[in-house]
PDB file of C-alpha atoms and ligand atoms in Angstrom:
ATOM      1  CA  UNK A   7      96.976  92.913  95.466  1.00  0.00           C
ATOM      2  CA  UNK A   8      96.706  92.315  91.727  1.00  0.00           C
ATOM      3  CA  UNK A   9      93.222  92.482  90.229  1.00  0.00           C
ATOM      4  CA  UNK A  10      92.368  90.919  86.884  1.00  0.00           C
ATOM      5  CA  UNK A  11      88.978  91.209  85.209  1.00  0.00           C
ATOM      6  CA  UNK A  12      87.919  87.999  83.422  1.00  0.00           C
ATOM      7  CA  UNK A  13      84.262  88.930  82.925  1.00  0.00           C
ATOM      8  CA  UNK A  14      82.664  92.377  83.329  1.00  0.00           C
ATOM      9  CA  UNK A  15      79.238  91.889  81.753  1.00  0.00           C
ATOM     10  CA  UNK A  16      75.941  91.573  83.631  1.00  0.00           C
ATOM     11  CA  UNK A  17      72.910  89.324  83.190  1.00  0.00           C
ATOM     12  CA  UNK A  18      73.933  87.228  80.170  1.00  0.00           C
ATOM     13  CA  UNK A  19      77.064  86.828  78.019  1.00  0.00           C
ATOM     14  CA  UNK A  20      77.185  89.431  75.266  1.00  0.00           C
ATOM     15  CA  UNK A  21      79.488  88.349  72.452  1.00  0.00           C
ATOM     16  CA  UNK A  22      79.666  90.408  69.290  1.00  0.00           C
ATOM     17  CA  UNK A  23      81.799  92.839  67.375  1.00  0.00           C
ATOM     18  CA  UNK A  24      80.381  95.905  69.147  1.00  0.00           C
ATOM     19  CA  UNK A  25      81.115  94.421  72.585  1.00  0.00           C
ATOM     20  CA  UNK A  26      84.574  93.009  71.957  1.00  0.00           C
ATOM     21  CA  UNK A  27      86.658  95.797  73.464  1.00  0.00           C
ATOM     22  CA  UNK A  28      85.091  95.707  76.961  1.00  0.00           C
ATOM     23  CA  UNK A  29      84.281  92.009  76.606  1.00  0.00           C
ATOM     24  CA  UNK A  30      81.180  89.840  76.684  1.00  0.00           C
ATOM     25  CA  UNK A  31      81.856  87.386  79.523  1.00  0.00           C
ATOM     26  CA  UNK A  32      79.833  87.620  82.727  1.00  0.00           C
ATOM     27  CA  UNK A  33      81.160  88.479  86.181  1.00  0.00           C
ATOM     28  CA  UNK A  34      84.507  87.065  87.257  1.00  0.00           C
ATOM     29  CA  UNK A  35      87.404  88.893  88.919  1.00  0.00           C
ATOM     30  CA  UNK A  36      90.656  87.279  90.025  1.00  0.00           C
ATOM     31  CA  UNK A  37      92.673  88.634  92.943  1.00  0.00           C
ATOM     32  CA  UNK A  38      96.278  87.598  93.434  1.00  0.00           C
ATOM     33  CA  UNK A  39      96.891  88.168  97.136  1.00  0.00           C
ATOM     34  CA  UNK A  40     100.081  89.422  98.774  1.00  0.00           C
ATOM     35  CA  UNK A  41     101.397  85.863  99.310  1.00  0.00           C
ATOM     36  CA  UNK A  42     100.661  84.848  95.708  1.00  0.00           C
ATOM     37  CA  UNK A  43      97.496  82.907  96.546  1.00  0.00           C
ATOM     38  CA  UNK A  44      94.380  83.169  94.413  1.00  0.00           C
ATOM     39  CA  UNK A  45      90.911  84.430  95.303  1.00  0.00           C
ATOM     40  CA  UNK A  46      88.202  84.519  92.630  1.00  0.00           C
ATOM     41  CA  UNK A  47      85.128  86.735  92.836  1.00  0.00           C
ATOM     42  CA  UNK A  48      82.123  85.133  91.139  1.00  0.00           C
ATOM     43  CA  UNK A  49      82.048  82.327  88.597  1.00  0.00           C
ATOM     44  CA  UNK A  50      80.457  83.914  85.543  1.00  0.00           C
ATOM     45  CA  UNK A  51      81.488  82.756  82.099  1.00  0.00           C
ATOM     46  CA  UNK A  52      84.784  84.662  82.426  1.00  0.00           C
ATOM     47  CA  UNK A  53      86.083  82.016  84.875  1.00  0.00           C
ATOM     48  CA  UNK A  54      86.505  79.557  82.000  1.00  0.00           C
ATOM     49  CA  UNK A  55      89.483  81.571  80.714  1.00  0.00           C
ATOM     50  CA  UNK A  56      91.525  81.398  83.908  1.00  0.00           C
ATOM     51  CA  UNK A  57      94.823  79.606  83.343  1.00  0.00           C
ATOM     52  CA  UNK A  58      95.339  76.148  84.793  1.00  0.00           C
ATOM     53  CA  UNK A  59      97.510  75.714  87.870  1.00  0.00           C
ATOM     54  CA  UNK A  60     101.252  75.551  87.174  1.00  0.00           C
ATOM     55  CA  UNK A  61     102.824  72.132  87.609  1.00  0.00           C
ATOM     56  CA  UNK A  62     104.395  71.989  91.068  1.00  0.00           C
ATOM     57  CA  UNK A  63     102.444  74.980  92.397  1.00  0.00           C
ATOM     58  CA  UNK A  64      99.759  74.394  95.042  1.00  0.00           C
ATOM     59  CA  UNK A  65      96.409  73.615  93.402  1.00  0.00           C
ATOM     60  CA  UNK A  66      94.403  75.599  95.901  1.00  0.00           C
ATOM     61  CA  UNK A  67      91.852  78.283  95.210  1.00  0.00           C
ATOM     62  CA  UNK A  68      88.866  80.076  96.709  1.00  0.00           C
ATOM     63  CA  UNK A  69      85.792  81.184  94.782  1.00  0.00           C
ATOM     64  CA  UNK A  70      83.562  83.762  96.488  1.00  0.00           C
ATOM     65  CA  UNK A  71      80.056  83.879  95.010  1.00  0.00           C
ATOM     66  CA  UNK A  72      77.998  87.011  95.646  1.00  0.00           C
ATOM     67  CA  UNK A  73      74.767  85.210  94.757  1.00  0.00           C
ATOM     68  CA  UNK A  74      73.435  82.402  92.628  1.00  0.00           C
ATOM     69  CA  UNK A  75      71.972  84.233  89.641  1.00  0.00           C
ATOM     70  CA  UNK A  76      73.116  82.399  86.539  1.00  0.00           C
ATOM     71  CA  UNK A  77      75.446  85.175  85.331  1.00  0.00           C
ATOM     72  CA  UNK A  78      77.512  84.629  88.500  1.00  0.00           C
ATOM     73  CA  UNK A  79      77.683  80.821  88.506  1.00  0.00           C
ATOM     74  CA  UNK A  80      77.386  79.749  84.891  1.00  0.00           C
ATOM     75  CA  UNK A  81      81.142  79.328  84.483  1.00  0.00           C
ATOM     76  CA  UNK A  82      81.470  76.954  87.466  1.00  0.00           C
ATOM     77  CA  UNK A  83      80.885  73.900  85.313  1.00  0.00           C
ATOM     78  CA  UNK A  84      83.708  74.997  83.010  1.00  0.00           C
ATOM     79  CA  UNK A  85      86.168  75.856  85.785  1.00  0.00           C
ATOM     80  CA  UNK A  86      89.088  73.505  85.178  1.00  0.00           C
ATOM     81  CA  UNK A  87      90.179  73.078  88.838  1.00  0.00           C
ATOM     82  CA  UNK A  88      86.858  71.384  89.662  1.00  0.00           C
ATOM     83  CA  UNK A  89      87.870  68.583  87.304  1.00  0.00           C
ATOM     84  CA  UNK A  90      91.457  68.368  88.601  1.00  0.00           C
ATOM     85  CA  UNK A  91      91.914  65.522  91.101  1.00  0.00           C
ATOM     86  CA  UNK A  92      94.763  67.396  92.761  1.00  0.00           C
ATOM     87  CA  UNK A  93      92.868  70.632  93.216  1.00  0.00           C
ATOM     88  CA  UNK A  94      91.513  71.902  96.485  1.00  0.00           C
ATOM     89  CA  UNK A  95      88.685  74.384  95.889  1.00  0.00           C
ATOM     90  CA  UNK A  96      86.596  76.233  98.450  1.00  0.00           C
ATOM     91  CA  UNK A  97      83.420  77.847  97.151  1.00  0.00           C
ATOM     92  CA  UNK A  98      81.844  80.447  99.443  1.00  0.00           C
ATOM     93  CA  UNK A  99      78.342  81.843  98.910  1.00  0.00           C
ATOM     94  CA  UNK A 100      75.378  83.485 100.612  1.00  0.00           C
ATOM     95  CA  UNK A 101      73.585  81.520 103.348  1.00  0.00           C
ATOM     96  CA  UNK A 102      69.874  80.893 102.835  1.00  0.00           C
ATOM     97  CA  UNK A 103      67.972  79.619 105.887  1.00  0.00           C
ATOM     98  CA  UNK A 104      68.702  75.888 106.311  1.00  0.00           C
ATOM     99  CA  UNK A 105      69.427  75.179 102.654  1.00  0.00           C
ATOM    100  CA  UNK A 106      73.180  74.579 102.284  1.00  0.00           C
ATOM    101  CA  UNK A 107      75.076  76.165  99.394  1.00  0.00           C
ATOM    102  CA  UNK A 108      75.894  72.707  98.039  1.00  0.00           C
ATOM    103  CA  UNK A 109      72.259  71.790  97.494  1.00  0.00           C
ATOM    104  CA  UNK A 110      71.324  75.169  96.036  1.00  0.00           C
ATOM    105  CA  UNK A 111      74.197  75.005  93.502  1.00  0.00           C
ATOM    106  CA  UNK A 112      73.300  71.382  92.918  1.00  0.00           C
ATOM    107  CA  UNK A 113      70.072  72.512  91.270  1.00  0.00           C
ATOM    108  CA  UNK A 114      72.277  73.829  88.450  1.00  0.00           C
ATOM    109  CA  UNK A 115      75.112  71.253  88.538  1.00  0.00           C
ATOM    110  CA  UNK A 116      72.887  68.195  88.118  1.00  0.00           C
ATOM    111  CA  UNK A 117      70.643  66.555  85.503  1.00  0.00           C
ATOM    112  CA  UNK A 118      68.909  67.685  83.401  1.00  0.00           C
ATOM    113  CA  UNK A 119      70.736  71.033  83.315  1.00  0.00           C
ATOM    114  CA  UNK A 120      74.251  69.574  83.544  1.00  0.00           C
ATOM    115  CA  UNK A 121      76.170  66.510  82.391  1.00  0.00           C
ATOM    116  CA  UNK A 122      77.781  66.143  85.850  1.00  0.00           C
ATOM    117  CA  UNK A 123      76.448  65.937  89.380  1.00  0.00           C
ATOM    118  CA  UNK A 124      77.846  68.318  91.975  1.00  0.00           C
ATOM    119  CA  UNK A 125      78.822  65.455  94.309  1.00  0.00           C
ATOM    120  CA  UNK A 126      80.833  63.767  91.572  1.00  0.00           C
ATOM    121  CA  UNK A 127      83.271  66.595  90.851  1.00  0.00           C
ATOM    122  CA  UNK A 128      86.798  65.119  90.814  1.00  0.00           C
ATOM    123  CA  UNK A 129      88.450  67.912  92.848  1.00  0.00           C
ATOM    124  CA  UNK A 130      88.345  68.190  96.599  1.00  0.00           C
ATOM    125  CA  UNK A 131      85.608  70.820  96.814  1.00  0.00           C
ATOM    126  CA  UNK A 132      84.061  72.360  99.839  1.00  0.00           C
ATOM    127  CA  UNK A 133      80.937  74.531  99.636  1.00  0.00           C
ATOM    128  CA  UNK A 134      80.631  76.959 102.515  1.00  0.00           C
ATOM    129  CA  UNK A 135      77.837  79.319 103.550  1.00  0.00           C
ATOM    130  CA  UNK A 136      79.890  82.475 104.065  1.00  0.00           C
ATOM    131  CA  UNK A 137      79.957  83.877 107.609  1.00  0.00           C
ATOM    132  CA  UNK A 138      80.251  87.643 108.164  1.00  0.00           C
ATOM    133  CA  UNK A 139      84.043  87.397 108.503  1.00  0.00           C
ATOM    134  CA  UNK A 140      86.565  84.827 107.301  1.00  0.00           C
ATOM    135  CA  UNK A 141      90.142  84.561 106.119  1.00  0.00           C
ATOM    136  CA  UNK A 142      91.507  83.510 102.752  1.00  0.00           C
ATOM    137  CA  UNK A 143      95.306  83.235 102.832  1.00  0.00           C
ATOM    138  CA  UNK A 144      96.601  86.587 104.080  1.00  0.00           C
ATOM    139  CA  UNK A 145      93.290  88.365 103.370  1.00  0.00           C
ATOM    140  CA  UNK A 146      90.531  89.234 105.787  1.00  0.00           C
ATOM    141  CA  UNK A 147      87.146  89.002 104.099  1.00  0.00           C
ATOM    142  CA  UNK A 148      83.931  90.661 105.250  1.00  0.00           C
ATOM    143  CA  UNK A 149      80.626  89.559 103.697  1.00  0.00           C
ATOM    144  CA  UNK A 150      77.371  91.532 103.993  1.00  0.00           C
ATOM    145  CA  UNK A 151      73.939  91.201 102.441  1.00  0.00           C
ATOM    146  CA  UNK A 152      73.079  94.082 100.087  1.00  0.00           C
ATOM    147  CA  UNK A 153      70.007  95.269  98.142  1.00  0.00           C
ATOM    148  CA  UNK A 154      69.458  93.016  95.123  1.00  0.00           C
ATOM    149  CA  UNK A 155      66.955  90.364  94.073  1.00  0.00           C
ATOM    150  CA  UNK A 156      67.362  87.398  96.429  1.00  0.00           C
ATOM    151  CA  UNK A 157      70.085  86.860  99.052  1.00  0.00           C
ATOM    152  CA  UNK A 158      73.167  88.634  97.708  1.00  0.00           C
ATOM    153  CA  UNK A 159      76.489  89.275  99.378  1.00  0.00           C
ATOM    154  CA  UNK A 160      78.994  92.059  98.838  1.00  0.00           C
ATOM    155  CA  UNK A 161      82.606  91.358  99.772  1.00  0.00           C
ATOM    156  CA  UNK A 162      85.280  93.534 101.351  1.00  0.00           C
ATOM    157  CA  UNK A 163      88.764  92.070 101.033  1.00  0.00           C
ATOM    158  CA  UNK A 164      91.617  93.548 103.047  1.00  0.00           C
ATOM    159  CA  UNK A 165      95.147  92.356 102.341  1.00  0.00           C
ATOM    160  CA  UNK A 166      98.362  94.098 103.300  1.00  0.00           C
ATOM    161  CA  UNK A 167      96.382  97.280 104.031  1.00  0.00           C
ATOM    162  CA  UNK A 168      94.740  97.399 100.591  1.00  0.00           C
ATOM    163  CA  UNK A 169      90.923  97.361 100.578  1.00  0.00           C
ATOM    164  CA  UNK A 170      88.926  96.003  97.651  1.00  0.00           C
ATOM    165  CA  UNK A 171      85.127  96.168  97.692  1.00  0.00           C
ATOM    166  CA  UNK A 172      83.199  93.983  95.265  1.00  0.00           C
ATOM    167  CA  UNK A 173      79.491  94.819  94.777  1.00  0.00           C
ATOM    168  CA  UNK A 174      78.548  93.733  91.245  1.00  0.00           C
ATOM    169  CA  UNK A 175      74.748  93.592  91.648  1.00  0.00           C
ATOM    170  CA  UNK A 176      73.394  96.364  93.809  1.00  0.00           C
ATOM    171  CA  UNK A 177      70.508  98.807  94.049  1.00  0.00           C
ATOM    172  CA  UNK A 178      71.456 101.071  96.968  1.00  0.00           C
ATOM    173  CA  UNK A 179      68.926 103.730  95.899  1.00  0.00           C
ATOM    174  CA  UNK A 180      65.950 101.466  96.599  1.00  0.00           C
ATOM    175  CA  UNK A 181      64.079 103.054  99.510  1.00  0.00           C
ATOM    176  CA  UNK A 182      67.119 105.134 100.403  1.00  0.00           C
ATOM    177  CA  UNK A 183      68.484 108.600  99.707  1.00  0.00           C
ATOM    178  CA  UNK A 184      72.136 107.936  99.118  1.00  0.00           C
ATOM    179  CA  UNK A 185      73.162 111.577  99.355  1.00  0.00           C
ATOM    180  CA  UNK A 186      71.708 112.332 102.760  1.00  0.00           C
ATOM    181  CA  UNK A 187      70.931 109.122 104.646  1.00  0.00           C
ATOM    182  CA  UNK A 188      73.331 108.273 107.481  1.00  0.00           C
ATOM    183  CA  UNK A 189      76.088 106.053 106.102  1.00  0.00           C
ATOM    184  CA  UNK A 190      75.181 102.993 108.132  1.00  0.00           C
ATOM    185  CA  UNK A 191      71.646 103.057 106.668  1.00  0.00           C
ATOM    186  CA  UNK A 192      72.951 102.759 103.111  1.00  0.00           C
ATOM    187  CA  UNK A 193      73.122  99.230 101.691  1.00  0.00           C
ATOM    188  CA  UNK A 194      76.740  98.188 101.127  1.00  0.00           C
ATOM    189  CA  UNK A 195      78.246 101.168 102.944  1.00  0.00           C
ATOM    190  CA  UNK A 196      80.283  99.171 105.477  1.00  0.00           C
ATOM    191  CA  UNK A 197      81.734  97.047 102.661  1.00  0.00           C
ATOM    192  CA  UNK A 198      82.756  99.998 100.480  1.00  0.00           C
ATOM    193  CA  UNK A 199      83.832 102.619 103.004  1.00  0.00           C
ATOM    194  CA  UNK A 200      87.275 104.051 102.202  1.00  0.00           C
ATOM    195  CA  UNK A 201      87.983 101.278  99.706  1.00  0.00           C
ATOM    196  CA  UNK A 202      91.101 101.640  97.587  1.00  0.00           C
ATOM    197  CA  UNK A 203      89.163 100.011  94.766  1.00  0.00           C
ATOM    198  CA  UNK A 204      85.379  99.728  94.555  1.00  0.00           C
ATOM    199  CA  UNK A 205      84.065  97.405  91.843  1.00  0.00           C
ATOM    200  CA  UNK A 206      80.388  98.348  91.517  1.00  0.00           C
ATOM    201  CA  UNK A 207      77.228  97.749  89.522  1.00  0.00           C
ATOM    202  CA  UNK A 208      76.789 100.298  86.715  1.00  0.00           C
ATOM    203  CA  UNK A 209      74.108  98.519  84.725  1.00  0.00           C
ATOM    204  CA  UNK A 210      71.731 101.361  83.854  1.00  0.00           C
ATOM    205  CA  UNK A 211      71.825 104.901  82.570  1.00  0.00           C
ATOM    206  CA  UNK A 212      69.680 107.284  84.609  1.00  0.00           C
ATOM    207  CA  UNK A 213      67.070 107.247  81.833  1.00  0.00           C
ATOM    208  CA  UNK A 214      66.877 103.438  81.773  1.00  0.00           C
ATOM    209  CA  UNK A 215      66.632 103.133  85.541  1.00  0.00           C
ATOM    210  CA  UNK A 216      63.098 104.587  85.622  1.00  0.00           C
ATOM    211  CA  UNK A 217      61.806 101.478  83.876  1.00  0.00           C
ATOM    212  CA  UNK A 218      63.807  99.089  86.083  1.00  0.00           C
ATOM    213  CA  UNK A 219      63.079 100.203  89.642  1.00  0.00           C
ATOM    214  CA  UNK A 220      63.450  97.243  91.987  1.00  0.00           C
ATOM    215  CA  UNK A 221      65.313  95.072  89.474  1.00  0.00           C
ATOM    216  CA  UNK A 222      68.341  95.147  91.756  1.00  0.00           C
ATOM    217  CA  UNK A 223      70.739  97.332  89.794  1.00  0.00           C
ATOM    218  CA  UNK A 224      72.045 100.883  89.826  1.00  0.00           C
ATOM    219  CA  UNK A 225      71.556 103.985  87.731  1.00  0.00           C
ATOM    220  CA  UNK A 226      74.875 105.643  86.962  1.00  0.00           C
ATOM    221  CA  UNK A 227      74.237 108.667  89.184  1.00  0.00           C
ATOM    222  CA  UNK A 228      73.388 106.310  92.100  1.00  0.00           C
ATOM    223  CA  UNK A 229      76.615 104.387  91.529  1.00  0.00           C
ATOM    224  CA  UNK A 230      78.497 107.673  91.650  1.00  0.00           C
ATOM    225  CA  UNK A 231      76.633 108.897  94.747  1.00  0.00           C
ATOM    226  CA  UNK A 232      77.351 105.574  96.463  1.00  0.00           C
ATOM    227  CA  UNK A 233      81.055 105.748  95.598  1.00  0.00           C
ATOM    228  CA  UNK A 234      81.251 109.320  96.864  1.00  0.00           C
ATOM    229  CA  UNK A 235      79.410 108.583 100.133  1.00  0.00           C
ATOM    230  CA  UNK A 236      81.536 105.544 100.842  1.00  0.00           C
ATOM    231  CA  UNK A 237      84.779 107.446 100.270  1.00  0.00           C
ATOM    232  CA  UNK A 238      86.213 105.022  97.712  1.00  0.00           C
ATOM    233  CA  UNK A 239      89.473 106.093  96.036  1.00  0.00           C
ATOM    234  CA  UNK A 240      89.065 104.302  92.705  1.00  0.00           C
ATOM    235  CA  UNK A 241      85.873 103.081  91.071  1.00  0.00           C
ATOM    236  CA  UNK A 242      85.522 100.361  88.449  1.00  0.00           C
ATOM    237  CA  UNK A 243      82.145 100.505  86.683  1.00  0.00           C
ATOM    238  CA  UNK A 244      81.090  96.864  86.385  1.00  0.00           C
ATOM    239  CA  UNK A 245      78.255  94.540  85.328  1.00  0.00           C
ATOM    240  CA  UNK A 246      77.769  96.312  81.990  1.00  0.00           C
ATOM    241  CA  UNK A 247      74.319  95.822  80.520  1.00  0.00           C
ATOM    242  CA  UNK A 248      74.377  93.071  77.865  1.00  0.00           C
ATOM    243  CA  UNK A 249      73.027  95.431  75.214  1.00  0.00           C
ATOM    244  CA  UNK A 250      75.584  98.179  75.924  1.00  0.00           C
ATOM    245  CA  UNK A 251      78.053  98.568  73.044  1.00  0.00           C
ATOM    246  CA  UNK A 252      81.694  99.577  73.463  1.00  0.00           C
ATOM    247  CA  UNK A 253      80.897 103.099  72.228  1.00  0.00           C
ATOM    248  CA  UNK A 254      78.050 103.386  74.756  1.00  0.00           C
ATOM    249  CA  UNK A 255      80.291 102.208  77.600  1.00  0.00           C
ATOM    250  CA  UNK A 256      82.839 104.855  76.563  1.00  0.00           C
ATOM    251  CA  UNK A 257      80.060 107.426  76.861  1.00  0.00           C
ATOM    252  CA  UNK A 258      78.873 106.096  80.224  1.00  0.00           C
ATOM    253  CA  UNK A 259      82.362 106.163  81.683  1.00  0.00           C
ATOM    254  CA  UNK A 260      82.951 109.727  80.409  1.00  0.00           C
ATOM    255  CA  UNK A 261      79.723 110.734  82.163  1.00  0.00           C
ATOM    256  CA  UNK A 262      80.930 108.989  85.309  1.00  0.00           C
ATOM    257  CA  UNK A 263      84.185 110.955  85.266  1.00  0.00           C
ATOM    258  CA  UNK A 264      82.142 114.178  84.973  1.00  0.00           C
ATOM    259  CA  UNK A 265      79.830 113.172  87.812  1.00  0.00           C
ATOM    260  CA  UNK A 266      82.796 112.271  90.035  1.00  0.00           C
ATOM    261  CA  UNK A 267      84.065 115.826  89.619  1.00  0.00           C
ATOM    262  CA  UNK A 268      87.411 115.094  91.243  1.00  0.00           C
ATOM    263  CA  UNK A 269      85.933 113.350  94.297  1.00  0.00           C
ATOM    264  CA  UNK A 270      87.547 110.081  93.250  1.00  0.00           C
ATOM    265  CA  UNK A 271      91.122 109.469  92.178  1.00  0.00           C
ATOM    266  CA  UNK A 272      90.086 107.329  89.243  1.00  0.00           C
ATOM    267  CA  UNK A 273      86.874 106.199  87.562  1.00  0.00           C
ATOM    268  CA  UNK A 274      86.915 103.729  84.704  1.00  0.00           C
ATOM    269  CA  UNK A 275      84.807 101.069  83.043  1.00  0.00           C
ATOM    270  CA  UNK A 276      86.085  97.569  83.876  1.00  0.00           C
ATOM    271  CA  UNK A 277      87.472  95.825  80.803  1.00  0.00           C
ATOM    272  CA  UNK A 278      87.910  92.106  80.299  1.00  0.00           C
ATOM    273  CA  UNK A 279      91.546  90.947  80.682  1.00  0.00           C
ATOM    274  CA  UNK A 280      92.724  94.274  82.171  1.00  0.00           C
ATOM    275  CA  UNK A 281      94.821  94.052  85.324  1.00  0.00           C
ATOM    276  CA  UNK A 282      95.603  96.615  87.969  1.00  0.00           C
ATOM    277  CA  UNK A 283      97.555  96.739  91.198  1.00  0.00           C
ATOM    278  CA  UNK A 284      95.845  97.966  94.324  1.00  0.00           C
ATOM    279  CA  UNK A 285      97.700  99.087  97.403  1.00  0.00           C
ATOM    280  CA  UNK A 286      97.027 101.330 100.352  1.00  0.00           C
TER     281      UNK A 286
HETATM  282 ZN1   ZN B  15      74.451  89.801  87.835  1.00  0.00          ZN
HETATM  283 ZN1   ZN B  16      71.964  89.239  90.164  1.00  0.00          ZN
END
């Protein structure tokens, strides 16, 4: 499975000279599955940069939304396939009682916030409340609610034996001791266990976290404890705070490598436009 980061920032886009190396676009990760098909994780502003479909290739794609905070859906209205009459797009997202995903997203893709109405998108689009398990091409996807503000899914994607866990907004330490609670009590554990690549919230330093308890994000040492408990092989620090400069992210990721102490094969800060291959 090939992974490409199109947006790695949390909360709000963060353009600027001091942010340019890691990138300022909000959450969007593209997976190219073992059969060449495309699966997109979140529709932050990074999704705008995805290339158009090749002429002659199937115009089919799947977008998996973790939740509907603006930094994860803002790019939807600028996602070219939605305006392509030949495209077939399935958008998956968290269920919320009897309110379908279409009507919840329609609060954003409608007047006065948008120049288009969600029911008028030219593509063939289907909005689906994600069940616990579903298939996308050759991949088996598991979706689970995790600790964040509002209904928020984490996704586990298994394709050709490779396991990718995507948990961009997550506060596993809330009401939980990550180091000594039983695994199944820890939010997100079943999604991340033994993942070949864990893409995880790393919004706050430990110092900052004290002032943001309950905001739905992780302190670095909680991210590291979560990765260690879940047995992930590689960890991508993700959802960088919008005020975090490149130099500060360098520092944070050096700290993360120290904290990992050899428990993980690789720890790195996700960088816009970087790609990596993940296999078993
Ligand atoms: Zn977010
Ligand atoms: Zn969020």
